[in-house]
Short mmCIF file of C-alpha atoms in Angstrom, two decimals:
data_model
loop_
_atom_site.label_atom_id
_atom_site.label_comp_id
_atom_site.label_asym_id
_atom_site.label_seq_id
_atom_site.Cartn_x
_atom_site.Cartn_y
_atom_site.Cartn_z
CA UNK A 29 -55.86 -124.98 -51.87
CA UNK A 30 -52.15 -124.36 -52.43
CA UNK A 31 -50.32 -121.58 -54.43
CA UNK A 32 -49.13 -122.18 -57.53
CA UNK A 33 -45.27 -122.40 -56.85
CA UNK A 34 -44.18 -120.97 -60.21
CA UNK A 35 -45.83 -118.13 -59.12
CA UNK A 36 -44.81 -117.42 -56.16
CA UNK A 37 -42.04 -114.88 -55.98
CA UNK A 38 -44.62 -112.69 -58.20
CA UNK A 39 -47.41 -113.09 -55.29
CA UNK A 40 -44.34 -112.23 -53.13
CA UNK A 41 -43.42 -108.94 -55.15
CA UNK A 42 -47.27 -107.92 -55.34
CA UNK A 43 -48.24 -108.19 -51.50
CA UNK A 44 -44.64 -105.74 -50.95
CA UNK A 45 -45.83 -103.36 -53.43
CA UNK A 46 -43.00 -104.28 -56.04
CA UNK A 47 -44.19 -106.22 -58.57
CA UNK A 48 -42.74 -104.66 -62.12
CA UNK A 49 -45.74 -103.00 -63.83
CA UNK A 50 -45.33 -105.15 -66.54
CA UNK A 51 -45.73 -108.35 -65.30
CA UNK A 52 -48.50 -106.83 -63.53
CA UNK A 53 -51.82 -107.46 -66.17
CA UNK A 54 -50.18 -111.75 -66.21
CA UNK A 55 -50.55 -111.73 -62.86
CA UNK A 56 -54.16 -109.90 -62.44
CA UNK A 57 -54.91 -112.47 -65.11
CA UNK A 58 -53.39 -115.24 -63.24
CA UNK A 59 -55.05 -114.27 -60.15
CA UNK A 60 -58.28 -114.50 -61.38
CA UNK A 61 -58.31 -118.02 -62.55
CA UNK A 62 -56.22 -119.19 -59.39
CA UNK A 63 -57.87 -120.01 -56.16
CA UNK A 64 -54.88 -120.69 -53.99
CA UNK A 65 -52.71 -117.98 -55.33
CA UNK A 66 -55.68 -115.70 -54.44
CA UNK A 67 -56.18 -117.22 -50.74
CA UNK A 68 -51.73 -116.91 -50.09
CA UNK A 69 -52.16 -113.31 -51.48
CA UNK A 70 -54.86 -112.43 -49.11
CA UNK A 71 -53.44 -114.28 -45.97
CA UNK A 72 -49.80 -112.45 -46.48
CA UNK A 73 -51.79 -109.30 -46.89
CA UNK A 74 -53.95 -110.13 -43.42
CA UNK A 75 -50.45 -111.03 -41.98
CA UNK A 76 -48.57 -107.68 -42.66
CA UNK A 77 -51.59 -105.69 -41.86
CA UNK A 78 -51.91 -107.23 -38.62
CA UNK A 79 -48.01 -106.57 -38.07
CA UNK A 80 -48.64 -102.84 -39.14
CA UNK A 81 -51.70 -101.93 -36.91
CA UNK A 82 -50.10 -104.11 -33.99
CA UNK A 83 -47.01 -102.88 -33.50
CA UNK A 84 -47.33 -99.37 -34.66
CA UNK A 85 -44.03 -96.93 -34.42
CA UNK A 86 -44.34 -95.11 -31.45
CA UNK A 87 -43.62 -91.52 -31.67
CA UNK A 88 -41.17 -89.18 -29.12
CA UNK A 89 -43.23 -86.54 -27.21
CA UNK A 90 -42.89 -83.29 -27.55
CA UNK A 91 -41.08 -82.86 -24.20
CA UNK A 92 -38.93 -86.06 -25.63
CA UNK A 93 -38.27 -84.73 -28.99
CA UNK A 94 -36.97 -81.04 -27.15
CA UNK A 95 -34.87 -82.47 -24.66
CA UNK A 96 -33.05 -85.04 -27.44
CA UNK A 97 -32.81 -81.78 -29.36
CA UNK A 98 -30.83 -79.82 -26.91
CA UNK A 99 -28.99 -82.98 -25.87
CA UNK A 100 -27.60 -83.53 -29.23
CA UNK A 101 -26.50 -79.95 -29.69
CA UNK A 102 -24.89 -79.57 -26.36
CA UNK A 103 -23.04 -82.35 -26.70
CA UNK A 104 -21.99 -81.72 -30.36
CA UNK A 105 -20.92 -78.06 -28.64
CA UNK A 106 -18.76 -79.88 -25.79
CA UNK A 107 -17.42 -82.03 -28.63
CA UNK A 108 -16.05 -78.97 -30.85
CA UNK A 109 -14.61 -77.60 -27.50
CA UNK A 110 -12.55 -80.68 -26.70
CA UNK A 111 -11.51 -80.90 -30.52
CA UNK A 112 -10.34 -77.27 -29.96
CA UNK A 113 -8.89 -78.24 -26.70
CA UNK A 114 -6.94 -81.40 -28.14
CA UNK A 115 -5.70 -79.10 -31.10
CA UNK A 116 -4.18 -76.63 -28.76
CA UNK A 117 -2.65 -79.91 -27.06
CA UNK A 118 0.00 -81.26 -29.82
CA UNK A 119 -2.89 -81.99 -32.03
CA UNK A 120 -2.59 -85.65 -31.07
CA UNK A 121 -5.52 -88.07 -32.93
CA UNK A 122 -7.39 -89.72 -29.90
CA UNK A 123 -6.57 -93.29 -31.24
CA UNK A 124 -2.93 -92.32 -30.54
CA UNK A 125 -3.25 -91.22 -27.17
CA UNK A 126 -3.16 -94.59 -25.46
CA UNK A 127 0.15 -95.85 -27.39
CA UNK A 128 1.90 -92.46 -26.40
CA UNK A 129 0.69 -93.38 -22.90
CA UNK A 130 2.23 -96.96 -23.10
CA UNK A 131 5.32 -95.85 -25.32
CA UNK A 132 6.41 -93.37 -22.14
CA UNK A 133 5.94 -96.07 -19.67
CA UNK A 134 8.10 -97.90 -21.24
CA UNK A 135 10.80 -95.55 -21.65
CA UNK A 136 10.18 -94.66 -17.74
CA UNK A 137 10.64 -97.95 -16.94
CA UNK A 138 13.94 -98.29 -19.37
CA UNK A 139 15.65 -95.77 -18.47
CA UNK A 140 15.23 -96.43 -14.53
CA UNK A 141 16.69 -99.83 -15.22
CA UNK A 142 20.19 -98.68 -16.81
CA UNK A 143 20.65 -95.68 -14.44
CA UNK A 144 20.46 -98.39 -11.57
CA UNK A 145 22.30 -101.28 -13.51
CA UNK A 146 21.84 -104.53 -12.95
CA UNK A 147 22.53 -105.38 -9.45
CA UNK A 148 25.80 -108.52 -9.29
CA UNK A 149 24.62 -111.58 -7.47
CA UNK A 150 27.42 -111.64 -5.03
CA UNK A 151 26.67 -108.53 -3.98
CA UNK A 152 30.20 -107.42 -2.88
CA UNK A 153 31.07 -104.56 -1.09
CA UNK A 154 33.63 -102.70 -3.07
CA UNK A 155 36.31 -100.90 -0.29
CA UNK A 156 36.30 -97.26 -1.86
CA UNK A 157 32.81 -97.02 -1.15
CA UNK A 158 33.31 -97.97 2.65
CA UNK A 159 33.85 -95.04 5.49
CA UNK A 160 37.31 -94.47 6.72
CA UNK A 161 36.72 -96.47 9.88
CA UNK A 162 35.22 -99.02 8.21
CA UNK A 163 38.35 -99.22 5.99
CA UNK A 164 40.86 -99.60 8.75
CA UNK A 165 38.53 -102.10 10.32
CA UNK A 166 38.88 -104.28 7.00
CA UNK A 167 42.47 -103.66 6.40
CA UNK A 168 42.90 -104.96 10.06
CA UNK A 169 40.99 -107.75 9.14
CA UNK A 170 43.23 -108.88 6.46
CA UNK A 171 46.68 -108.48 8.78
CA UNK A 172 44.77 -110.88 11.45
CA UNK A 173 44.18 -113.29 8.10
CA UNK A 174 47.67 -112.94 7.30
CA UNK A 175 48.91 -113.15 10.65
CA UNK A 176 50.24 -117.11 10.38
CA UNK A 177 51.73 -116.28 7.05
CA UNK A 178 53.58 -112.78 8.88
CA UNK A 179 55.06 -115.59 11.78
CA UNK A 180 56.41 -118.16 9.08
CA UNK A 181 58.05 -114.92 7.17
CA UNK A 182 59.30 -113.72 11.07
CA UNK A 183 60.52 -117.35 11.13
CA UNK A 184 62.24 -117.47 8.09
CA UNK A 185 64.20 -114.44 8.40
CA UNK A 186 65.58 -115.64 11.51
CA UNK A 187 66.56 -118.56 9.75
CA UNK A 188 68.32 -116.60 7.26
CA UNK A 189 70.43 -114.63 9.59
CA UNK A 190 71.60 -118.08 11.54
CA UNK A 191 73.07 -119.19 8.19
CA UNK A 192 74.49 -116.43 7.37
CA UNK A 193 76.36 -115.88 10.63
CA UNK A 194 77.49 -120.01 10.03
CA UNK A 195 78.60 -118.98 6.63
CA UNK A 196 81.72 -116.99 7.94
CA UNK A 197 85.36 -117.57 6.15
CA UNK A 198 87.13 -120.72 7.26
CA UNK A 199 90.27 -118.72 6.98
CA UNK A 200 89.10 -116.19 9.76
CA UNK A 201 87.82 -118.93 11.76
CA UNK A 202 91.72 -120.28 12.04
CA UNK A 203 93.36 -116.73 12.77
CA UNK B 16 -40.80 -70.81 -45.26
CA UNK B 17 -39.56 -74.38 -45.15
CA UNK B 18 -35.52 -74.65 -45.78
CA UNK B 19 -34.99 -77.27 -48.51
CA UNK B 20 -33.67 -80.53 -47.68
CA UNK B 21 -30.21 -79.93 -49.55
CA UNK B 22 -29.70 -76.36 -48.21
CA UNK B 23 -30.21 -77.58 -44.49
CA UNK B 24 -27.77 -80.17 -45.00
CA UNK B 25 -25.47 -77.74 -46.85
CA UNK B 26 -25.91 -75.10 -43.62
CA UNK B 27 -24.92 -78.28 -41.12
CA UNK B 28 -21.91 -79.11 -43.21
CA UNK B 29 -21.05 -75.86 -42.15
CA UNK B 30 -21.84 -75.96 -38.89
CA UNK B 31 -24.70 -73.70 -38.56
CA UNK B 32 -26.45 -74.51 -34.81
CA UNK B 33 -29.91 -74.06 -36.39
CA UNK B 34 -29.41 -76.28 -39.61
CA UNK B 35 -27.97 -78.24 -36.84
CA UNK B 36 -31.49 -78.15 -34.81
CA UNK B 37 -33.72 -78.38 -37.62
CA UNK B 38 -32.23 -80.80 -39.09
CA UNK B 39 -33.04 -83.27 -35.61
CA UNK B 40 -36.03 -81.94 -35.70
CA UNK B 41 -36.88 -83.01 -39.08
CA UNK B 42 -35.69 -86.58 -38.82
CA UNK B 43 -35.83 -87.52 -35.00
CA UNK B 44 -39.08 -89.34 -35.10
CA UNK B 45 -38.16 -91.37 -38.33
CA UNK B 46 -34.87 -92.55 -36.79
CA UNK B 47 -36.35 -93.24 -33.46
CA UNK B 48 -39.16 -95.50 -34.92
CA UNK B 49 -36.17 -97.59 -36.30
CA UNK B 50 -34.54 -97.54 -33.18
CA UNK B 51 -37.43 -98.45 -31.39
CA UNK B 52 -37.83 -101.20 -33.67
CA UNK B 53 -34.74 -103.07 -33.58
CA UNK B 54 -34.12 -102.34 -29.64
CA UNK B 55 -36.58 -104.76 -28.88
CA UNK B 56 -39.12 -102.01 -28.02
CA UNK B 57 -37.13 -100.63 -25.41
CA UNK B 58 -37.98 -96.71 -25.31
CA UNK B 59 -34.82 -95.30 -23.40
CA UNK B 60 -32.36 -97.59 -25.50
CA UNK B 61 -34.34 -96.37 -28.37
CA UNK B 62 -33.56 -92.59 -27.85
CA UNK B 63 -29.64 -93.56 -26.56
CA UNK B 64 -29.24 -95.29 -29.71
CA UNK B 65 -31.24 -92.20 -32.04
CA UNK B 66 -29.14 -89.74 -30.26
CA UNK B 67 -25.98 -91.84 -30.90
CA UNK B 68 -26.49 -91.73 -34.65
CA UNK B 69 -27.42 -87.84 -34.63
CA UNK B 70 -23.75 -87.51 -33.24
CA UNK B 71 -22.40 -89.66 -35.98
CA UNK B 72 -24.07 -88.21 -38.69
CA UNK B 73 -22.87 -85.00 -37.60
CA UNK B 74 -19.20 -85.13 -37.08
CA UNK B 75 -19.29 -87.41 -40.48
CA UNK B 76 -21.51 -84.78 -42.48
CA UNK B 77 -18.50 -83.00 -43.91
CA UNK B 78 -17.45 -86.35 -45.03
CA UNK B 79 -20.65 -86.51 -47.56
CA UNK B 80 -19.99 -85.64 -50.53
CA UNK B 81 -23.19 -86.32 -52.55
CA UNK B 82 -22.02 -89.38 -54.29
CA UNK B 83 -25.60 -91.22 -52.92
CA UNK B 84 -28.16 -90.05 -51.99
CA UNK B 85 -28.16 -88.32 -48.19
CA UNK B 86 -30.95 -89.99 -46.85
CA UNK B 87 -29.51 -93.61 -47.70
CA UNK B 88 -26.13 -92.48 -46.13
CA UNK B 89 -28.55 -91.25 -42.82
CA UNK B 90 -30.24 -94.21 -42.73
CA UNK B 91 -27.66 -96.74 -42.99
CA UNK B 92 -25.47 -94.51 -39.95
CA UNK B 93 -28.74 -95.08 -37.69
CA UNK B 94 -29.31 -98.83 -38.87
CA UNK B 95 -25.49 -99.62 -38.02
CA UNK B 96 -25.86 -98.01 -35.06
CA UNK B 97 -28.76 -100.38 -33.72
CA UNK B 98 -27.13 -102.97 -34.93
CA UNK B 99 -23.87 -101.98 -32.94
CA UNK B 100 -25.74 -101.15 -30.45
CA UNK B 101 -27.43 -104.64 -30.24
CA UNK B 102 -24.04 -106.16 -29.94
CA UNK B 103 -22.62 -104.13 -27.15
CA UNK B 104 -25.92 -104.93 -25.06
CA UNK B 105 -25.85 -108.83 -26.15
CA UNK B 106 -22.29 -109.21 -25.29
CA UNK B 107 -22.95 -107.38 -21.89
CA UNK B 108 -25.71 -109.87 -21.15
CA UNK B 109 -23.35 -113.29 -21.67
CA UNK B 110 -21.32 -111.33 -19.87
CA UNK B 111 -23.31 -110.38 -16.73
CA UNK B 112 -25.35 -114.37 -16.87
CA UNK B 113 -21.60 -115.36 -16.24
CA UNK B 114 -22.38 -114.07 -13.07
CA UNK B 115 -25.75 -114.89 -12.50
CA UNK B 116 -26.02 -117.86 -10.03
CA UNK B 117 -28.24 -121.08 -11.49
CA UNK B 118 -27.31 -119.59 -15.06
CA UNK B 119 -27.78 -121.68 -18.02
CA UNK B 120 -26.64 -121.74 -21.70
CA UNK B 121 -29.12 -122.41 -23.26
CA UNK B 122 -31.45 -119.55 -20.90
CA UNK B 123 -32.84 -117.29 -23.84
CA UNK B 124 -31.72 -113.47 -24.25
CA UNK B 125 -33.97 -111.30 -22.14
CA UNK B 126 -35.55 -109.23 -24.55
CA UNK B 127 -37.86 -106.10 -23.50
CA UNK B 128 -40.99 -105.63 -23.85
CA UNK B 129 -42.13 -102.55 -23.40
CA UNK B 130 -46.28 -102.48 -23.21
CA UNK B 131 -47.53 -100.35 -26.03
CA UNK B 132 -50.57 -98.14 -25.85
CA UNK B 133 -53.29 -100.02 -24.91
CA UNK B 134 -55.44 -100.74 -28.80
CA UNK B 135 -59.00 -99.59 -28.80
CA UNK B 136 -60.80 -102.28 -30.22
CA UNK B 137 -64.18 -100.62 -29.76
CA UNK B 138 -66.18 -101.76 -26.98
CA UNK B 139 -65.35 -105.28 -27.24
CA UNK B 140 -63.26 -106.31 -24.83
CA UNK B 141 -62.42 -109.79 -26.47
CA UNK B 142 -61.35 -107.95 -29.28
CA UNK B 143 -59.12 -105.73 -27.20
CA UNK B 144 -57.73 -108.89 -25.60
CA UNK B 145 -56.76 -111.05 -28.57
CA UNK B 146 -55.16 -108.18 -29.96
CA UNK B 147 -53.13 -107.69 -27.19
CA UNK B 148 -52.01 -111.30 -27.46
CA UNK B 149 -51.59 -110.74 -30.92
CA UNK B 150 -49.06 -107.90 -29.87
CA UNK B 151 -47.36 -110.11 -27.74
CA UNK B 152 -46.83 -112.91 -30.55
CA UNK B 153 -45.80 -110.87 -33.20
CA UNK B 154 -42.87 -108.97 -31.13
CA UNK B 155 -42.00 -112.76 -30.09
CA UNK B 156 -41.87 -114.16 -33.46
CA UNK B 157 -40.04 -110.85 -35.33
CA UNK B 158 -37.37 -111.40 -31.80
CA UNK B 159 -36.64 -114.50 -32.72
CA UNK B 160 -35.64 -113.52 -35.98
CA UNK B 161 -31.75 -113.21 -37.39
CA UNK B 162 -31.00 -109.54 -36.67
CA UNK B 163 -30.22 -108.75 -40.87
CA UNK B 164 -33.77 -110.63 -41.73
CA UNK B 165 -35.17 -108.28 -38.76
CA UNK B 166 -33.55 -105.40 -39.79
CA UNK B 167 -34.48 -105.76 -44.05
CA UNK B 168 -38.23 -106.74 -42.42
CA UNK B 169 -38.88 -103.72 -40.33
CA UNK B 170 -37.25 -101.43 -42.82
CA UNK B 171 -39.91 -102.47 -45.54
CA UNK B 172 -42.96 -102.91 -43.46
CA UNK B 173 -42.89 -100.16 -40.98
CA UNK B 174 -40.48 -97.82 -42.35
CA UNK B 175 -41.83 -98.41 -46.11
CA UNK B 176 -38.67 -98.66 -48.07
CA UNK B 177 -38.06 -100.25 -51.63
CA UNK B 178 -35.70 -103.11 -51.80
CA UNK B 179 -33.01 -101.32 -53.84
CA UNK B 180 -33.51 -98.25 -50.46
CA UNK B 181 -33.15 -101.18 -48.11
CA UNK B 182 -30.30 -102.84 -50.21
CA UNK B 183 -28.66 -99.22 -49.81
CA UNK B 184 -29.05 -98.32 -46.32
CA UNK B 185 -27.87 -102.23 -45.35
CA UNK B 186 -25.22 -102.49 -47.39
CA UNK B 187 -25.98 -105.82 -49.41
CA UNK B 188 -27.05 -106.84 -52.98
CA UNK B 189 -31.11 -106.02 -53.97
CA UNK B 190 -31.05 -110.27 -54.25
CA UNK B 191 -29.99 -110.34 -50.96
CA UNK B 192 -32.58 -108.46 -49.24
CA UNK B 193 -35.27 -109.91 -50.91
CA UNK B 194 -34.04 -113.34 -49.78
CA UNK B 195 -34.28 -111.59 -45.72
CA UNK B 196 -37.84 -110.37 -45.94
CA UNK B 197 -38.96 -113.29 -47.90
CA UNK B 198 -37.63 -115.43 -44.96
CA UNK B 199 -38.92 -113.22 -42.55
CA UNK B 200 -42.19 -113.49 -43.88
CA UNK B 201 -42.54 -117.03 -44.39
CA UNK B 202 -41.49 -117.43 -40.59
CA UNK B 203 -43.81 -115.19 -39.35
CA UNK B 204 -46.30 -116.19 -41.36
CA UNK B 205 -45.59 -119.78 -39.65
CA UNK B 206 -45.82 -118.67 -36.22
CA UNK B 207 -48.93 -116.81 -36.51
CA UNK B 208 -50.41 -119.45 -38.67
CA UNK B 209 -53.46 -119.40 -36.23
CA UNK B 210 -54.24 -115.41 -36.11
CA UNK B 211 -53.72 -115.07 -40.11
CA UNK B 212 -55.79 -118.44 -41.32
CA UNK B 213 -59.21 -117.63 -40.83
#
């Protein structure tokens, strides 16, 4: 036989023990005339019985319950001394810590990067910061560049002075 | 002489080391048997998790102010803390089967069983057999339940609560939680069909 389904949330309410006490006489009433609503009420209370006495909540031992005891409270102690601790430190909120952490990488890394500068891609050599040697070594190195253009100057003064010694007065020239 | 409830929390808003004590003492076993419960019968996880929520509710007493009732505002810290606790271990296990050579998706959760103590069913040893079996299918068919229909479930079976308690410590509407254990119920009562029909 099947339970009435009208009834069923009531059946429901009454095997958990929370059925309102006045609907309760309808239902006693009900229950007597009603076959299946009897049999559902007394195979959901067989079912949670059988949960209950099956799976029963175990229970911590003595030796159990005294070591979760002193476990709690020591680390509850430890936990006030690091609170303590992390006052006396700036009184910085844990949550903060890691973003402080990540903030002065940053400015580590920032700050590294404009005291060097960005290095050129040519990377020329700049003469001031060369040794003295190395100086003369370089400025020798541009006379032997300029060497041809020194010869055609050489050349050209020579020039000059043959023109100017053909540019004497005709009137000299005669006397 | 017994310290009243209110005074003891009073004392451990205060920090007192023996409200402190007591207070553990008072309500270890209750919040272990939930534990126990929804950490799949697993004893150590059971007392990780009940010590977890003793630390909670301790550096959060101060925070209580009365406005409901203490032992809802206990209760709900230890039930969020299984639940949590849950979590972390199920997304620890997808993560480690990642891992696992020959592992498959649709591979069910490994879920602990820890044996109980053995029932004395008299002399019979039938008896004692089928309800060890019985045991073994109920903790298989509450498993497979959703962990909220679980949770509402155990609370109001083993832990005895009223809905509106339940509703409280859960955080959800009365309607809510009667919809969970009602569901609960009807699938257990499907699974175990054979051991509750006589």
């Amino acid at each position: 036989m099947k339970p009435c389904p009208d009834h069923n949330e009531t059946l429901w309410l009454d095997v958990y023990g929370e059925l309102d006490p006045n609907e309760r006489p309808a239902w006693e009433k009900h229950l007597e005339t009603c076959e299946g609503c009897r049999q559902e009420r007394r195979q959901m209370l067989r079912l949670l019985k059988a949960v209950k006495v099956n799976m029963p909540s175990p229970a911590l031992s003595r030796e159990k319950a005294g070591a979760l005891v002193r476990s709690i409270t020591q680390k509850l102690r430890e936990k006030r001394e690091e609170k303590w601790w992390r006052k006396q430190l700036w009184g910085i909120p844990n949550k903060f810590i890691p973003a402080l952490a990540a903030a002065s990488i940053l400015i580590v890394v920032f700050s590294w990067f404009s005291m060097k500068g960005p290095k050129s891609p040519s990377s020329m050599v700049s003469i001031s910061n060369l040794k003295s040697e190395e100086q003369i070594l370089v400025k020798n190195f541009d006379i032997i560049q300029n060497l041809e253009l020194l010869e055609e100057m050489d050349t050209l003064q020579k020039l000059v002075q043959v023109i100017d010694q053909g540019d004497v007065p005709l009137d000299t020239k005669h006397n | 002489m017994t310290l009243p409830d209110e005074e003891l929390i009073a004392r451990a808003q205060r920090d007192d080391p023996w409200a402190i004590e007591e207070f553990v003492c008072r309500y270890q076993q209750k919040a272990y048997a939930i534990a126990y419960h929804m950490c799949s019968g697993d004893r150590e996880e059971a007392q990780d998790l009940t010590q977890e929520a003793f630390l909670k509710v301790f550096q959060n007493i101060k925070k209580f102010r009365g406005d409901s009732s203490f032992y809802t505002w206990f209760y709900r810290i230890v039930v969020n803390t299984c639940l949590d606790g849950r979590r972390r271990r199920r997304r620890w296990e997808r993560i480690f089967s990642l891992w696992r050579p020959g592992h498959r998706e649709e591979e069910p959760s490994r879920e602990v069983f820890e044996e109980q103590p053995d029932l004395v069913e008299g002399n019979n040893p039938m008896a004692f057999l089928n309800g060890k079996k019985l045991t073994q299918e109920i903790r298989k068919a509450l498993m497979s339940l959703p962990g909220k229909q679980r949770m509402a479930f155990q609370l109001k079976v083993f832990q005895g609560m009223s809905i509106r308690e339940i509703a409280q410590v859960m955080g959800l509407a009365e309607g809510t939680v009667k919809s969970h254990i009602f569901r609960a119920t009807h699938s257990l009562r499907t699974v175990l069909k054979d051991w509750v029909v006589p």
